[in-house]
Coordinates of C-alpha atoms in Angstrom, one line a residue:
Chain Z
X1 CA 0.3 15.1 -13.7
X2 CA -1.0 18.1 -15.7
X3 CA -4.4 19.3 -14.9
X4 CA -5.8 21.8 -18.4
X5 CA -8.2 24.1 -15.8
X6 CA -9.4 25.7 -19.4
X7 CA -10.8 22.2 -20.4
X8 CA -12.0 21.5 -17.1
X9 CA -16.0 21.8 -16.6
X10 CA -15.4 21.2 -12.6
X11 CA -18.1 17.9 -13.2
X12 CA -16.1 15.8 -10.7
X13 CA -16.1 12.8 -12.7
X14 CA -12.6 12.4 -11.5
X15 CA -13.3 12.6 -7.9
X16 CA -16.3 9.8 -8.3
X17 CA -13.8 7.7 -10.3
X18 CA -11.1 8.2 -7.7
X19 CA -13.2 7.3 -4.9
X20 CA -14.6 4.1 -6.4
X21 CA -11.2 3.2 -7.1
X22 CA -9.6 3.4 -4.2
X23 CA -12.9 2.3 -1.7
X24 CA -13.6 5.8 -0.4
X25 CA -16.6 5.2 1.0
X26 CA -19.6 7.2 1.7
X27 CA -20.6 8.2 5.6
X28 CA -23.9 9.2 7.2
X29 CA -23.8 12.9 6.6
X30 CA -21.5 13.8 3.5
X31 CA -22.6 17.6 3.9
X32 CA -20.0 17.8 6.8
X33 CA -17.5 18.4 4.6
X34 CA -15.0 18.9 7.6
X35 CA -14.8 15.7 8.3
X36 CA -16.0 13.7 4.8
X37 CA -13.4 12.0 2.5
X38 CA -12.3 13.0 -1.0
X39 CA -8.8 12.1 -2.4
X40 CA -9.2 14.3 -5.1
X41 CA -11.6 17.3 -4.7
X42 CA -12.6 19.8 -7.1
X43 CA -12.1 23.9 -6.1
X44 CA -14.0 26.5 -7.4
X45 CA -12.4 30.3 -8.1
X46 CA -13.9 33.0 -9.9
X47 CA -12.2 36.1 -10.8
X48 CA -14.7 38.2 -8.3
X49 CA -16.1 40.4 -11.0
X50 CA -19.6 40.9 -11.2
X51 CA -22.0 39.9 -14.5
X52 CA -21.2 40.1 -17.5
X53 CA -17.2 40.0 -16.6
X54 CA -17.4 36.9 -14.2
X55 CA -15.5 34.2 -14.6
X56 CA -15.3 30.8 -12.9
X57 CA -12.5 28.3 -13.1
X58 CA -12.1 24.9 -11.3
X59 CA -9.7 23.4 -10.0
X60 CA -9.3 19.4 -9.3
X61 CA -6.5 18.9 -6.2
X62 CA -5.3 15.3 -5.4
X63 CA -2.2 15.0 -3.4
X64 CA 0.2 17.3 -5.2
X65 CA 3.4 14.7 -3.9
X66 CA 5.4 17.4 -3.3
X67 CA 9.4 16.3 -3.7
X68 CA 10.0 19.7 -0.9
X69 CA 13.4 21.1 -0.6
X70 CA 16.5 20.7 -2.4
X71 CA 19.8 20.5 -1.0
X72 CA 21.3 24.0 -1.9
X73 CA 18.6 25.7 -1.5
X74 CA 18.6 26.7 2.0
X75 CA 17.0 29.8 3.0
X76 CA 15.3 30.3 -0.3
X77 CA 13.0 26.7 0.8
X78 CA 10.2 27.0 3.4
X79 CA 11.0 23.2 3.7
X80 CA 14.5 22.8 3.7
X81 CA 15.9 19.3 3.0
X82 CA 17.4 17.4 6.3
X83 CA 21.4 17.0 5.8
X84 CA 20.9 14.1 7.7
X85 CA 18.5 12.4 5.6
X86 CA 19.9 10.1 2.8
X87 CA 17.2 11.6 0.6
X88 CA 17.0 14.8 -1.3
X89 CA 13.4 14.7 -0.9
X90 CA 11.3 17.1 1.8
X91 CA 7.9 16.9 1.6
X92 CA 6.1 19.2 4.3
X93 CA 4.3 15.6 5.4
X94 CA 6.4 13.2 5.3
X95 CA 9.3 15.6 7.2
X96 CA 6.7 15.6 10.5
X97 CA 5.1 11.8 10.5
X98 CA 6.6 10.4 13.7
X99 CA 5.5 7.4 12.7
X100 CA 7.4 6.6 9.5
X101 CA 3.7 6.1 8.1
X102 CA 4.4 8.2 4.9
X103 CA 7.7 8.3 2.8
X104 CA 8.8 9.8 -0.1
X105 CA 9.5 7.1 -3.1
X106 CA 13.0 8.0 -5.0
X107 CA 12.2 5.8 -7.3
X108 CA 8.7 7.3 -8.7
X109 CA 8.7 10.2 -6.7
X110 CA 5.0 9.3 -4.8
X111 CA 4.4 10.0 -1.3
X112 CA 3.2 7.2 0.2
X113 CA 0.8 7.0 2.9
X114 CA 0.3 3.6 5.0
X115 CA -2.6 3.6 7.2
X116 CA -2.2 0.2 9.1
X117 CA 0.9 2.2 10.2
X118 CA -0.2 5.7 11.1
X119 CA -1.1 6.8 14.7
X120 CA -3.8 9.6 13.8
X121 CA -1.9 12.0 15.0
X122 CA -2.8 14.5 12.2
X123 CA 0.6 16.5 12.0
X124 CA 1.0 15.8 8.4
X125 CA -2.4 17.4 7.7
X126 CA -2.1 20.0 9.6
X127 CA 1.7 20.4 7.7
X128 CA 0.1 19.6 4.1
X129 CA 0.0 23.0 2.4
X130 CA -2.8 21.9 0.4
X131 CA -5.3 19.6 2.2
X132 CA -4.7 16.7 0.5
X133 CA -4.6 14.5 3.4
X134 CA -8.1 13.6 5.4
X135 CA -8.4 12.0 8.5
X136 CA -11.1 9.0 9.1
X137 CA -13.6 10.6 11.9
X138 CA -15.7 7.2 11.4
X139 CA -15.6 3.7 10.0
X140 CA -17.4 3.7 6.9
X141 CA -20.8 2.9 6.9
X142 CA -20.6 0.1 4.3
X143 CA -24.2 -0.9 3.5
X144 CA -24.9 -4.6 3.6
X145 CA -23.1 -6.8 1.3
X146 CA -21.2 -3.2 0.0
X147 CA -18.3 -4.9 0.4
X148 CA -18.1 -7.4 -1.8
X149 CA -18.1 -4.4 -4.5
X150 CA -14.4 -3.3 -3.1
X151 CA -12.2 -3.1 -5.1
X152 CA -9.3 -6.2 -3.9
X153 CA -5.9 -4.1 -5.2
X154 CA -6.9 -1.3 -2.9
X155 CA -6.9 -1.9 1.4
X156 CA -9.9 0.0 3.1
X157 CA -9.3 2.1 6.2
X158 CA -10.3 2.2 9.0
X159 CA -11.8 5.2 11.7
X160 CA -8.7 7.1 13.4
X161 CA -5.8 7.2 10.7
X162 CA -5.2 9.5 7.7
X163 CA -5.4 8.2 3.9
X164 CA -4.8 10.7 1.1
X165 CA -4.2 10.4 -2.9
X166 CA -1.5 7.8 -4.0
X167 CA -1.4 8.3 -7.6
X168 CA -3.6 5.0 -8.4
X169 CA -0.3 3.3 -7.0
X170 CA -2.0 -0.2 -7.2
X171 CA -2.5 0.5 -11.1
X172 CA 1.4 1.3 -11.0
X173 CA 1.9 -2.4 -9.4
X174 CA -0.3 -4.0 -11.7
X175 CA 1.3 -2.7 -15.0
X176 CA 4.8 -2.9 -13.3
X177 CA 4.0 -6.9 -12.5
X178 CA 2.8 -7.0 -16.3
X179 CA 5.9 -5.5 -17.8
X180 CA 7.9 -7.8 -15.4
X181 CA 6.5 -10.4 -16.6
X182 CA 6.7 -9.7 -20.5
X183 CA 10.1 -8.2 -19.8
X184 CA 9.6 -4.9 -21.1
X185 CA 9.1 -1.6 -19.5
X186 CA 5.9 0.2 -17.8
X187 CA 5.0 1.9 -21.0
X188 CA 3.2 5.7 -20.6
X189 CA -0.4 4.6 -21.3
X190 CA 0.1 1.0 -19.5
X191 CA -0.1 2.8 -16.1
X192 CA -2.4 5.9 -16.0
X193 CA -4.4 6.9 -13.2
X194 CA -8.1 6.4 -12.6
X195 CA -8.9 10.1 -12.4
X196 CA -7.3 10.5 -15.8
X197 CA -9.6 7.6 -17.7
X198 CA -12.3 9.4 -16.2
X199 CA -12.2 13.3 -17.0
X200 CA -14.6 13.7 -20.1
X201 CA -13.0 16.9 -21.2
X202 CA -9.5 14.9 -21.1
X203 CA -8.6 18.1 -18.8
X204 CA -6.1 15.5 -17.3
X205 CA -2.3 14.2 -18.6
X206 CA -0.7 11.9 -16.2
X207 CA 2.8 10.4 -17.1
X208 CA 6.7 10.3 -16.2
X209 CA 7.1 14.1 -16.2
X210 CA 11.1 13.9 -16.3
X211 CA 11.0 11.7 -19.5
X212 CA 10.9 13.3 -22.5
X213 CA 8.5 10.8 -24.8
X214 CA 6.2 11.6 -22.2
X215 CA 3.0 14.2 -23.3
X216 CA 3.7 15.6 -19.8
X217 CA 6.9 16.5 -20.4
X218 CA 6.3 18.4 -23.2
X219 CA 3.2 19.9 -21.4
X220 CA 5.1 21.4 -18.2
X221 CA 7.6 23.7 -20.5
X222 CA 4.5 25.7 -21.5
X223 CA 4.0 29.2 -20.3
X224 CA 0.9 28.8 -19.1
X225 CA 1.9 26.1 -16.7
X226 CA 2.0 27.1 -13.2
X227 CA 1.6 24.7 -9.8
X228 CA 0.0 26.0 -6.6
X229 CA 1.7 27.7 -3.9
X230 CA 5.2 27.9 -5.9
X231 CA 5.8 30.5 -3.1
X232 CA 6.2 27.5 -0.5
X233 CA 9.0 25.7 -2.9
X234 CA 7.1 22.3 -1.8
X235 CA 8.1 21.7 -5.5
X236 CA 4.6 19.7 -6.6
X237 CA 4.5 17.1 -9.2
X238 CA 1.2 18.3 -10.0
X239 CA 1.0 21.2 -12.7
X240 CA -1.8 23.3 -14.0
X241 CA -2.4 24.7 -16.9
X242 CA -4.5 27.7 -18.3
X243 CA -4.4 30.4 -20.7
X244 CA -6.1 32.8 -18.2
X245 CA -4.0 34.8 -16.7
X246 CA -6.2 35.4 -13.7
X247 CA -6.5 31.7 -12.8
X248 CA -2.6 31.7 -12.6
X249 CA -2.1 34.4 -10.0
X250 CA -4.8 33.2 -7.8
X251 CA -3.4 30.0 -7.8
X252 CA -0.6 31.3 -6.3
X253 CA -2.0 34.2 -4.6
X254 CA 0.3 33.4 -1.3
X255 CA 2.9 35.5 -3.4
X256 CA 0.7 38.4 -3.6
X257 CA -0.7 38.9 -0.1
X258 CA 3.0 38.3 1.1
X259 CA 4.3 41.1 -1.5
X260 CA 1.1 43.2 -0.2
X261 CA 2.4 42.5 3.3
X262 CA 5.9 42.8 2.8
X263 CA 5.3 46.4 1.2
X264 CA 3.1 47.6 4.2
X265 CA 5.2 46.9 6.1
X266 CA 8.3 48.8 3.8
X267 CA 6.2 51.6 3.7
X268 CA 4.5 51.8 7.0
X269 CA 7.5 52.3 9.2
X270 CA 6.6 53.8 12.3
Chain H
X1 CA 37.3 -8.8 55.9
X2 CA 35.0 -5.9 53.8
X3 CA 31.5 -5.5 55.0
X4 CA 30.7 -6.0 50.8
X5 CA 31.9 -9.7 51.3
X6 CA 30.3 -10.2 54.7
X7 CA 26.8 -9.6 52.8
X8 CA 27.7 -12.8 50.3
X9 CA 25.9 -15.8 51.1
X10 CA 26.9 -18.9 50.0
X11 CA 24.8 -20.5 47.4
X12 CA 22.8 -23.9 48.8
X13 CA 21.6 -26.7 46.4
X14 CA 17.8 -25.5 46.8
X15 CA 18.7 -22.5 45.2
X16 CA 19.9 -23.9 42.0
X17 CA 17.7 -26.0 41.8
X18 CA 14.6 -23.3 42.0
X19 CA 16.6 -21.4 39.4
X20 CA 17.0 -24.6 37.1
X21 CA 13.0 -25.2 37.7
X22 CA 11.9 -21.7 37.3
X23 CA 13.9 -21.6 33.7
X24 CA 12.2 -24.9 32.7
X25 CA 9.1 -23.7 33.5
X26 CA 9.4 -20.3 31.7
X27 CA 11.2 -21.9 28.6
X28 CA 7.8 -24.0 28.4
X29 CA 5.9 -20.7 29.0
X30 CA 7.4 -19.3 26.3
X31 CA 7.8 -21.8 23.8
X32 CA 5.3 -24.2 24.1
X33 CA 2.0 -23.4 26.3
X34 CA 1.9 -19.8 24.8
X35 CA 1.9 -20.8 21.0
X36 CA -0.3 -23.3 22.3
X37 CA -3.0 -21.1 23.5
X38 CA -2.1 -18.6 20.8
X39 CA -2.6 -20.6 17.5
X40 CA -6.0 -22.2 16.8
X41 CA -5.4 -24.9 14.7
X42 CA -8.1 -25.5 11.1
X43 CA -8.3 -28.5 8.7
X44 CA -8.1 -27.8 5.0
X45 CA -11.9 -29.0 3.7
X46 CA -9.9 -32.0 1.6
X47 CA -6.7 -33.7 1.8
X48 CA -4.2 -33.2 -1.1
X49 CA -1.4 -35.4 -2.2
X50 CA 1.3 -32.5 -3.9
X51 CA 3.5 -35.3 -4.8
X52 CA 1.2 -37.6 -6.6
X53 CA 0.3 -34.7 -8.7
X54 CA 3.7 -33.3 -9.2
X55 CA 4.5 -36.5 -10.5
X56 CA 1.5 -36.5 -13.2
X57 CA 2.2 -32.9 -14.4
X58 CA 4.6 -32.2 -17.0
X59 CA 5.5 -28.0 -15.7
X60 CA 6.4 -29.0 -11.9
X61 CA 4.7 -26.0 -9.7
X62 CA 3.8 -24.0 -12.7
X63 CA 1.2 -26.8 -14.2
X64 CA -1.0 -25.3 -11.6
X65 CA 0.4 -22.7 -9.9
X66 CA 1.3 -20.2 -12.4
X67 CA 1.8 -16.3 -12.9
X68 CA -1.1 -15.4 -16.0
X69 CA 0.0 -12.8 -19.0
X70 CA -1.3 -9.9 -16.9
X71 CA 1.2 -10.5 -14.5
X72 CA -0.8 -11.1 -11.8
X73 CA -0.2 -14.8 -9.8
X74 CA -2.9 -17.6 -9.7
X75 CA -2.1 -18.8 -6.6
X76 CA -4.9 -21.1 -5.9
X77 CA -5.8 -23.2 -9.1
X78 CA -9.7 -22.8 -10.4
X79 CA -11.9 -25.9 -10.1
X80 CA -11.6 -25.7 -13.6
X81 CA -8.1 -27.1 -13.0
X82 CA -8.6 -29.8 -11.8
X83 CA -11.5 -30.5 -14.2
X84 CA -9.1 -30.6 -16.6
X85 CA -8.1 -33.8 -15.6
X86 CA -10.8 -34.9 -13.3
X87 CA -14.2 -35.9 -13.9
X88 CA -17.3 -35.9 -11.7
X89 CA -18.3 -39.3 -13.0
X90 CA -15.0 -41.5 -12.8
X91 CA -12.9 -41.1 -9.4
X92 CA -8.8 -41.5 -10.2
X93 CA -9.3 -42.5 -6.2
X94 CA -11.1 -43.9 -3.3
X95 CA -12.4 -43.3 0.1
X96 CA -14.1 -40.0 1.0
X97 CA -11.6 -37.7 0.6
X98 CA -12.1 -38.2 -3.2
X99 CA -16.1 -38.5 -3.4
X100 CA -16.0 -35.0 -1.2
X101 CA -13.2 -33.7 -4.1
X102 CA -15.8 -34.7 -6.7
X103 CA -18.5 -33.2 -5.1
X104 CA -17.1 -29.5 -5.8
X105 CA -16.1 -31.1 -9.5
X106 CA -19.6 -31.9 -10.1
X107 CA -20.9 -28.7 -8.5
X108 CA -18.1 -26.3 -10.3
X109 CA -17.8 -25.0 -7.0
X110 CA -14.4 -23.7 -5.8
X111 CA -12.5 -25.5 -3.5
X112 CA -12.4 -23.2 -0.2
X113 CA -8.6 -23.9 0.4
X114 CA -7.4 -22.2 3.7
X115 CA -3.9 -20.3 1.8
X116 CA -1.2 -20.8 4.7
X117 CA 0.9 -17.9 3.3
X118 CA -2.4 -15.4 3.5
X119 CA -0.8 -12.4 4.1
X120 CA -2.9 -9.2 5.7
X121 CA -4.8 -7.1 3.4
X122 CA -2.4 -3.9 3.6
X123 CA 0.5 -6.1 2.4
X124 CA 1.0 -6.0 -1.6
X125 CA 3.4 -9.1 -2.8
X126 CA 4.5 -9.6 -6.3
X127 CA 5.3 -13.0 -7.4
X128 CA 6.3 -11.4 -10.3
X129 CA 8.8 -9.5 -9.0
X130 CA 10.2 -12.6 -7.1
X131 CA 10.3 -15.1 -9.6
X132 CA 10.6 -13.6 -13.2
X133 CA 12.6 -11.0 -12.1
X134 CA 14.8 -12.2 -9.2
X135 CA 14.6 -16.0 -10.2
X136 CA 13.5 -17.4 -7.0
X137 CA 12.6 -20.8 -6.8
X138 CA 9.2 -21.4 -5.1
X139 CA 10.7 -23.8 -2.6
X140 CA 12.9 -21.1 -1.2
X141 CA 10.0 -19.3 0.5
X142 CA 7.4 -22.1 0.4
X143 CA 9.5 -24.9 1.6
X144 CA 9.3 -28.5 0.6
X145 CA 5.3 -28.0 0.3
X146 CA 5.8 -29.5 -3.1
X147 CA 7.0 -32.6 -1.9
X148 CA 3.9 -33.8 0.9
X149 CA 1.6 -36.4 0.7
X150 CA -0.3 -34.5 3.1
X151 CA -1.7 -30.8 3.8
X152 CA -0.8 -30.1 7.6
X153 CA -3.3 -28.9 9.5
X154 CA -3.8 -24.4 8.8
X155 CA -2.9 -22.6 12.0
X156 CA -3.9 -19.3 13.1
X157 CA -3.1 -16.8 15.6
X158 CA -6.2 -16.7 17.4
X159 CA -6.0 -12.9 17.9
X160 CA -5.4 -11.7 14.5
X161 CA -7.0 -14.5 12.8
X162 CA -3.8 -14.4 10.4
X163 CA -1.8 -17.6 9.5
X164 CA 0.5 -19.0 11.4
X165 CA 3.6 -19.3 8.8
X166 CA 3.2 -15.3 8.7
X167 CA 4.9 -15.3 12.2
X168 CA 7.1 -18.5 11.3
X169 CA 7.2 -22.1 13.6
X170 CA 10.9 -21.3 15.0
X171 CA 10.9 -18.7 18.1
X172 CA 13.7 -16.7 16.6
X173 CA 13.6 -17.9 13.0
X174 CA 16.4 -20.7 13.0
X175 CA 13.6 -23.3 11.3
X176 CA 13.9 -24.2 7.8
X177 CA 11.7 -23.0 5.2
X178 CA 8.4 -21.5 5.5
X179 CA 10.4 -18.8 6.5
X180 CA 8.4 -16.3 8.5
X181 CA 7.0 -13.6 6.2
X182 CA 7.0 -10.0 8.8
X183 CA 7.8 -6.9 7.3
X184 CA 11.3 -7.0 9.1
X185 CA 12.0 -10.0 6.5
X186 CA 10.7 -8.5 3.5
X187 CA 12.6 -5.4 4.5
X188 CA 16.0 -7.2 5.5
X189 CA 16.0 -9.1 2.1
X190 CA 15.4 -5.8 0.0
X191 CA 18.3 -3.9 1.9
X192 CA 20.7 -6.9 1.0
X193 CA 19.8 -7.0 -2.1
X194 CA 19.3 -3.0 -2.9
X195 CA 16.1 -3.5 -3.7
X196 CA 13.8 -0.4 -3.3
X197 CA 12.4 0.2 0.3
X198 CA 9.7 3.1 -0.3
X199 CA 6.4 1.8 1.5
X200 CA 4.7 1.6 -1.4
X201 CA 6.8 -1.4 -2.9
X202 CA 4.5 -3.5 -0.4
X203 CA 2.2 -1.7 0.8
X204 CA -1.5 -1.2 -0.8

């Protein structure tokens, strides 16, 4: 996925479409934002200058999937990949689930998350660089006969395990079942997510990023592409883009405060 | 003679038979009052006759149970059907079964069918996947339900409210088809077979 934070108004379309597609539901108070529920939320930064020089960028975060540490890369990785693991992959949540509730999918590369299995334990949100991951403090409050408007591809939680962003994996099954059964492939635009349909700006690109007919593809090998917390080498599949060159260090600004601490503490030596 | 002997006391016939007893009475424990009070037992709202129709139909399993272009599975058939053959006015049949049947023809009301391989709502399952792609024939995982002239009666596990055939009749899964349907039998067919075993391949 590549998110264009230029064309990106910060209206959260994408976050109302995401939670109506996957049966986020609404709870009693929705201003604690501690403890409400949105798969895909939408920052706001602002280059801390005062009027007429400010300017404010958003930033829409779903699960970033992280593929984490690669073998030969140890030392350099914060999350270094398990030699006793078949997979390459590392990603900082699925490493600490103790309860195999979240794997990482070779085959698409989407970290899973399966809350009939997960104990609530909250490591891997507490490990998630990026707070994608959200806990269920409460059942939802479904007003009567709510339910009925749920969507049937997409299994609501319940109060006590953690759900996060899956990439609108059901679409994935749906246009996967489709291709199976016209025998062709799952074509780029058969299998896009729901965010994606929704952003008015079309701020958002979603497709196979390591094949090449893909527009992501072409998208990531832009200079103006950066991800969040590179620093961390949790190796996101979710990219951003913009021509600003503020927007790009901030998102990223880990590097600086640990350059600004790493020289204080060069040059401090007492 | 060692003191470890001394302590051995001969066997009398009381104590086989309490052993012999006590291993009757836990085998029917285990494998017949438990399942008993276990599984609640439902009858399907009308009796259907799979042979009859298979007989009439020209596709075998697919005239009615078919997967549609979108590659999604319609598992249940509509009303509309069996209004394709049937008609509120002229019974093919007697007895009350059929004026019941015709009730829900005239009404174009759905048939509430209790599905006896319901499986829970977290679980994703692809009939696509299992029959266009790997070729499986419904009868391997659905048994000879084809073949009835009767529906037997739905059970379900009183606790969880899911259908019986999910756990599977046989204690240890010797029985013939339904097989049991647990995730350690999706799982043990897709390592066999290489198939991908990332949650999500089943999971929603």
């Amino acid at each position: 996925m590549v998110i264009d934070l230029d064309k990106c108004t910060g209206c959260g379309a994408c976050s109302v479409a995401c939670m109506s597609e996957n049966n986020v539901g609404v709870l009693h108070d929705e201003t604690d934002k501690i403890r409400s529920i949105t798969w895909l939320r939408v920052y706001q930064i602002d280059n801390g200058k005062s009027f007429p020089d400010t300017e404010v960028a958003f930033i829409p975060r779903p699960c970033m999937h992280c593929q984490g540490g690669k073998a030969g890369t140890p030392g350099q990785a914060f999350f270094q990949e398990d030699p006793l693991l078949d997979s390459e992959a590392h990603p900082p949540c699925v490493s600490v689930c103790p309860a195999t509730a979240t794997d990482y999918d070779e085959e698409t590369g989407i970290v899973s998350q399966i809350p009939t299995r997960c104990i609530g334990c909250r490591y891997c949100v507490a490990a998630c660089p990026y707070h994608a991951r959200y806990f269920n403090w409460y059942d939802v409050p479904w007003p009567k006969g709510t339910p009925r408007a749920l969507s049937p591809f997409v299994s609501p939680r319940m109060r006590g395990v953690v759900e996060k962003c899956t990439f609108c994996y059901q679409r994935y099954q749906r246009a996967r079942n489709k291709a199976l059964v016209d025998g062709s492939e799952v074509g780029e635009m058969d299998y896009q997510t729901a965010c994606t349909e929704a952003c008015p700006s079309g701020a958002i690109t979603f497709g196979q990023l390591q094949n090449p007919e893909h527009k992501v593809h072409k998208l990531i090998s832009s200079e103006h592409t950066f991800r969040l917390l590179e620093k961390l080498h949790t190796d996101p599949k979710v990219y951003y883009m913009s021509k600003r060159e503020w927007v790009r260090k901030m998102a990223d600004n880990y590097v600086t405060r640990h350059k600004k601490l790493a020289q204080a503490a060069a040059g401090g030596g007492h | 003679m060692s003191s470890h002997q001394q302590g051995k006391k001969q066997r009398s016939r009381a104590d086989w038979i309490l052993l012999f007893v006590g291993l009757v009475v836990g085998s029917a424990f285990g494998f017949w009052l438990t399942p008993t009070i276990l599984y609640a037992e439902k009858a399907q709202p009308l009796q259907f006759n799979h042979k009859l129709h298979l007989e009439q139909v020209s596709d075998g399993c697919q005239s009615c149970h078919f997967l549609r272009e979108d590659g999604s599975f319609n598992g249940i058939p509509s009303i509309q059907s069996c209004q394709e053959c049937h008609e509120a006015d002229s019974p093919m049949g007697e007895g009350a079964n059929e004026a019941a049947f015709l009730k829900y023809v005239e009404a174009n009301q759905p048939i509430p069918w209790l599905v006896y391989a319901r499986q829970p709502d977290c679980v994703f399952f692809s009939h696509a996947a299992h029959t266009a792609n790997a070729g499986f024939e419904c009868a391997q995982c659905h048994g000879d339900h084809g073949e009835t002239t009767k529906l037997r009666p739905y059970e379900y596990n009183r606790i969880t409210g899911y259908s019986r055939d999910i756990w599977g009749k046989g204690p240890i899964g010797l029985s013939g088809p339904p097989h049991r349907m647990k995730m350690d039998d999706c799982a043990k067919c897709h390592s066999e077979n290489g198939v991908n075993r990332a949650c999500f391949v089943c999971h929603k």
